[in-house]
């Protein structure tokens, strides 16, 4: 079965540089979520999109922005990178079943960002 | 917002024993409670979930119980196997939003 695809899987950047992460949700999933997971931490919700509109906002820094495109893929843009931004970034997607939101989140394998 | 607490942070059991992980949540409006298993370097994998209209759900060796009055839910794994070793996260979602709030995780080690 198709899963959530994230790219790149690994990314190394210098401080103050920018980075873009991409997420391709499972086909026919219309909601995309971004989570940040530091070493030994639980995933922290950043932002989500439903039908290309922002639906929820969590602890996303002002230096970060995201959007969902017409094909439902999403991109997380991170600028002025700091050492503390080093983390695993997960994308998840949710389906609608019979017109109802089911609530299940399916996660990708993550993008590991290292800021030097 | 929602706050989810999870215990214990680490759990070591012998192969074949049972493991229980407990979570509490703060928002009485929460209605969806999934459990995720995360292996090293991988994304969280949904293993079981329960909605607020039921008190218990079972899937082979895994079961989840929910006590809405006390606002807590638990994961039960029976006949543990070494491949059950991973970090397990509970999560909760309230009716007002789509995103999940996660607990702090439990590192389960099953000793062969």
Tab-separated table of C-alpha atoms in Angstrom:
chain	number	residue	atom	x	y	z
A	1	UNK	CA	0.000	0.000	0.000
A	2	UNK	CA	1.142	3.526	-0.738
A	3	UNK	CA	2.577	5.459	2.189
A	4	UNK	CA	3.423	9.059	2.949
A	5	UNK	CA	6.538	10.044	1.013
A	6	UNK	CA	8.950	12.600	2.414
A	7	UNK	CA	12.000	14.124	0.813
A	8	UNK	CA	14.803	14.563	1.345
A	9	UNK	CA	15.398	11.887	3.981
A	10	UNK	CA	18.514	13.636	5.241
A	11	UNK	CA	19.551	17.258	4.999
A	12	UNK	CA	22.572	19.106	6.369
A	13	UNK	CA	22.557	22.898	6.504
A	14	UNK	CA	24.599	25.682	8.039
A	15	UNK	CA	23.193	28.186	10.522
A	16	UNK	CA	21.164	30.966	8.926
A	17	UNK	CA	20.590	28.938	5.747
A	18	UNK	CA	17.176	27.907	4.438
A	19	UNK	CA	15.712	24.447	3.908
A	20	UNK	CA	12.632	23.037	2.219
A	21	UNK	CA	11.062	19.700	3.070
A	22	UNK	CA	8.500	18.018	0.855
A	23	UNK	CA	5.648	15.680	1.686
A	24	UNK	CA	3.471	13.610	-0.619
A	25	UNK	CA	0.423	12.280	1.237
A	26	UNK	CA	-1.237	8.937	0.694
A	27	UNK	CA	-3.542	9.138	-2.360
A	28	UNK	CA	-7.025	10.433	-1.525
A	29	UNK	CA	-5.860	11.823	1.816
A	30	UNK	CA	-6.817	15.469	2.043
A	31	UNK	CA	-5.248	16.572	5.339
A	32	UNK	CA	-1.510	16.967	5.870
A	33	UNK	CA	0.291	17.564	9.159
A	34	UNK	CA	3.850	18.540	10.025
A	35	UNK	CA	5.486	17.430	13.255
A	36	UNK	CA	8.950	18.093	14.687
A	37	UNK	CA	10.659	15.481	16.859
A	38	UNK	CA	13.839	16.289	18.764
A	39	UNK	CA	16.154	13.535	20.078
A	40	UNK	CA	14.355	11.507	22.730
A	41	UNK	CA	11.283	13.729	22.470
A	42	UNK	CA	7.704	13.178	21.433
A	43	UNK	CA	6.496	14.603	18.111
A	44	UNK	CA	5.468	18.252	18.429
A	45	UNK	CA	2.733	19.515	16.149
A	46	UNK	CA	3.740	22.382	13.871
A	47	UNK	CA	0.950	23.002	11.369
A	48	UNK	CA	-1.693	21.242	9.284
A	49	UNK	CA	-3.595	21.800	6.057
A	50	UNK	CA	-6.989	20.613	4.905
A	51	UNK	CA	-7.972	21.023	1.284
A	52	UNK	CA	-5.031	23.397	0.747
A	53	UNK	CA	-6.048	25.705	3.586
A	54	UNK	CA	-4.293	25.941	6.935
A	55	UNK	CA	-6.480	24.096	9.434
A	56	UNK	CA	-4.476	24.039	12.684
A	57	UNK	CA	-1.403	25.844	13.915
A	58	UNK	CA	0.856	24.509	16.623
A	59	UNK	CA	4.302	25.506	17.780
A	60	UNK	CA	5.629	26.496	14.383
A	61	UNK	CA	8.272	29.256	14.603
A	62	UNK	CA	7.694	32.441	12.614
A	63	UNK	CA	10.815	31.535	10.603
A	64	UNK	CA	8.956	28.520	9.221
A	65	UNK	CA	6.138	28.511	6.713
A	66	UNK	CA	4.239	25.780	4.912
A	67	UNK	CA	1.662	25.303	2.235
A	68	UNK	CA	-0.351	22.607	0.537
A	69	UNK	CA	-0.574	22.546	-3.242
A	70	UNK	CA	-3.342	21.623	-5.649
A	71	UNK	CA	-2.032	18.038	-5.901
A	72	UNK	CA	-2.200	17.860	-2.057
A	73	UNK	CA	1.541	17.654	-1.566
A	74	UNK	CA	2.930	19.988	1.063
A	75	UNK	CA	6.193	21.832	1.613
A	76	UNK	CA	7.714	23.087	4.861
A	77	UNK	CA	10.028	26.054	4.357
A	78	UNK	CA	12.504	26.859	7.102
A	79	UNK	CA	14.609	30.028	7.056
A	80	UNK	CA	17.344	31.492	9.270
A	81	UNK	CA	18.087	28.003	10.541
A	82	UNK	CA	19.303	27.644	14.106
A	83	UNK	CA	21.159	24.797	15.804
A	84	UNK	CA	17.980	23.999	17.736
A	85	UNK	CA	16.128	23.277	14.509
A	86	UNK	CA	18.081	20.032	14.170
A	87	UNK	CA	15.417	17.351	14.451
A	88	UNK	CA	13.354	14.777	12.637
A	89	UNK	CA	10.506	16.354	10.710
A	90	UNK	CA	7.534	14.126	10.073
A	91	UNK	CA	4.687	14.591	7.704
A	92	UNK	CA	1.430	12.736	8.263
A	93	UNK	CA	-1.780	12.525	6.285
A	94	UNK	CA	-5.394	11.694	7.089
A	95	UNK	CA	-8.171	10.266	4.970
A	96	UNK	CA	-11.785	11.130	4.694
A	97	UNK	CA	-14.066	8.116	4.672
A	98	UNK	CA	-17.566	8.497	3.365
A	99	UNK	CA	-17.272	12.250	3.686
A	100	UNK	CA	-16.377	12.087	7.375
A	101	UNK	CA	-13.064	12.877	8.983
A	102	UNK	CA	-11.766	9.695	10.583
A	103	UNK	CA	-8.941	11.110	12.656
A	104	UNK	CA	-6.281	8.538	11.811
A	105	UNK	CA	-2.863	9.987	11.058
A	106	UNK	CA	-0.406	8.027	8.946
A	107	UNK	CA	3.190	9.151	9.215
A	108	UNK	CA	6.024	9.203	6.723
A	109	UNK	CA	9.540	8.068	7.559
A	110	UNK	CA	10.680	11.592	8.279
A	111	UNK	CA	13.338	14.027	7.121
A	112	UNK	CA	16.352	14.380	9.371
A	113	UNK	CA	17.623	17.955	9.417
A	114	UNK	CA	21.043	18.661	10.862
A	115	UNK	CA	22.052	22.303	11.330
A	116	UNK	CA	25.785	22.902	11.790
B	1	UNK	CA	-4.972	22.980	24.871
B	2	UNK	CA	-4.721	19.261	25.361
B	3	UNK	CA	-2.023	17.831	27.656
B	4	UNK	CA	-1.176	14.129	27.575
B	5	UNK	CA	0.935	12.447	30.237
B	6	UNK	CA	2.415	8.991	29.725
B	7	UNK	CA	3.937	6.475	32.139
B	8	UNK	CA	6.310	4.766	32.516
B	9	UNK	CA	9.068	6.351	30.454
B	10	UNK	CA	10.895	3.021	30.229
B	11	UNK	CA	9.630	-0.520	30.656
B	12	UNK	CA	11.610	-3.744	30.550
B	13	UNK	CA	9.823	-7.104	30.452
B	14	UNK	CA	10.745	-10.699	29.783
B	15	UNK	CA	9.629	-12.280	26.550
B	16	UNK	CA	6.143	-13.728	27.005
B	17	UNK	CA	5.183	-11.333	29.803
B	18	UNK	CA	2.580	-8.589	29.483
B	19	UNK	CA	3.308	-4.877	29.212
B	20	UNK	CA	1.016	-2.033	30.225
B	21	UNK	CA	1.490	1.633	29.365
B	22	UNK	CA	-0.794	4.307	30.804
B	23	UNK	CA	-1.769	7.770	29.647
B	24	UNK	CA	-3.922	10.555	31.043
B	25	UNK	CA	-5.362	13.485	29.141
B	26	UNK	CA	-6.628	16.851	30.262
B	27	UNK	CA	-9.285	17.894	27.737
B	28	UNK	CA	-12.625	16.226	28.411
B	29	UNK	CA	-13.629	17.086	24.819
B	30	UNK	CA	-11.049	14.669	23.420
B	31	UNK	CA	-12.684	11.812	21.553
B	32	UNK	CA	-9.941	9.926	19.716
B	33	UNK	CA	-7.009	8.090	21.318
B	34	UNK	CA	-4.460	6.338	19.095
B	35	UNK	CA	-1.294	4.483	20.005
B	36	UNK	CA	1.830	4.604	17.874
B	37	UNK	CA	4.921	2.395	17.769
B	38	UNK	CA	8.157	4.036	16.676
B	39	UNK	CA	11.263	2.078	15.817
B	40	UNK	CA	14.656	3.724	15.661
B	41	UNK	CA	14.997	6.045	12.684
B	42	UNK	CA	11.453	5.419	11.490
B	43	UNK	CA	8.161	7.246	11.550
B	44	UNK	CA	5.451	6.516	14.134
B	45	UNK	CA	3.252	3.607	13.084
B	46	UNK	CA	-0.394	3.462	14.148
B	47	UNK	CA	-0.967	0.176	15.977
B	48	UNK	CA	-4.403	0.617	17.563
B	49	UNK	CA	-6.857	3.376	18.366
B	50	UNK	CA	-10.038	3.861	20.353
B	51	UNK	CA	-12.842	6.387	20.163
B	52	UNK	CA	-14.707	7.837	23.084
B	53	UNK	CA	-17.872	5.841	22.453
B	54	UNK	CA	-16.238	2.523	23.449
B	55	UNK	CA	-14.381	1.386	26.537
B	56	UNK	CA	-12.137	-1.323	25.136
B	57	UNK	CA	-10.736	-2.507	21.831
B	58	UNK	CA	-8.603	-5.531	21.083
B	59	UNK	CA	-6.488	-6.582	18.110
B	60	UNK	CA	-4.698	-9.902	18.605
B	61	UNK	CA	-2.050	-9.331	21.322
B	62	UNK	CA	-2.786	-5.624	21.659
B	63	UNK	CA	-5.663	-4.032	23.556
B	64	UNK	CA	-6.555	-0.509	24.578
B	65	UNK	CA	-8.902	0.528	27.389
B	66	UNK	CA	-10.451	3.936	27.917
B	67	UNK	CA	-11.908	5.428	31.097
B	68	UNK	CA	-13.565	8.696	30.097
B	69	UNK	CA	-14.578	9.596	33.633
B	70	UNK	CA	-11.016	9.372	34.893
B	71	UNK	CA	-9.608	10.658	31.581
B	72	UNK	CA	-7.114	7.902	31.170
B	73	UNK	CA	-6.401	5.167	28.647
B	74	UNK	CA	-3.990	2.258	28.590
B	75	UNK	CA	-2.196	0.010	26.123
B	76	UNK	CA	-1.898	-3.668	26.962
B	77	UNK	CA	0.471	-5.958	25.080
B	78	UNK	CA	0.285	-9.660	25.937
B	79	UNK	CA	2.786	-12.417	25.139
B	80	UNK	CA	5.464	-9.853	24.350
B	81	UNK	CA	8.098	-10.669	21.757
B	82	UNK	CA	11.542	-9.116	21.140
B	83	UNK	CA	10.169	-7.410	18.012
B	84	UNK	CA	7.764	-5.479	20.252
B	85	UNK	CA	10.792	-3.525	21.521
B	86	UNK	CA	10.323	0.105	20.437
B	87	UNK	CA	9.118	3.473	21.705
B	88	UNK	CA	5.350	3.664	22.139
B	89	UNK	CA	3.445	6.940	22.085
B	90	UNK	CA	-0.110	7.575	23.158
B	91	UNK	CA	-1.964	10.543	21.690
B	92	UNK	CA	-5.264	12.356	21.996
B	93	UNK	CA	-7.344	14.560	19.759
B	94	UNK	CA	-10.149	16.847	20.813
B	95	UNK	CA	-13.235	17.570	18.758
B	96	UNK	CA	-12.110	21.089	17.944
B	97	UNK	CA	-9.067	20.209	15.895
B	98	UNK	CA	-7.506	17.595	13.669
B	99	UNK	CA	-3.971	17.434	15.052
B	100	UNK	CA	-2.903	14.932	17.691
B	101	UNK	CA	-1.183	15.763	20.966
B	102	UNK	CA	1.345	13.093	21.922
B	103	UNK	CA	2.478	11.738	25.251
B	104	UNK	CA	6.181	11.715	26.087
B	105	UNK	CA	6.701	8.108	25.005
B	106	UNK	CA	7.586	4.779	26.639
B	107	UNK	CA	10.665	2.851	25.647
B	108	UNK	CA	9.708	-0.823	25.833
B	109	UNK	CA	12.485	-3.402	25.959
B	110	UNK	CA	11.516	-7.059	25.670
B	111	UNK	CA	14.287	-9.300	26.941
B	112	UNK	CA	14.576	-12.649	25.119
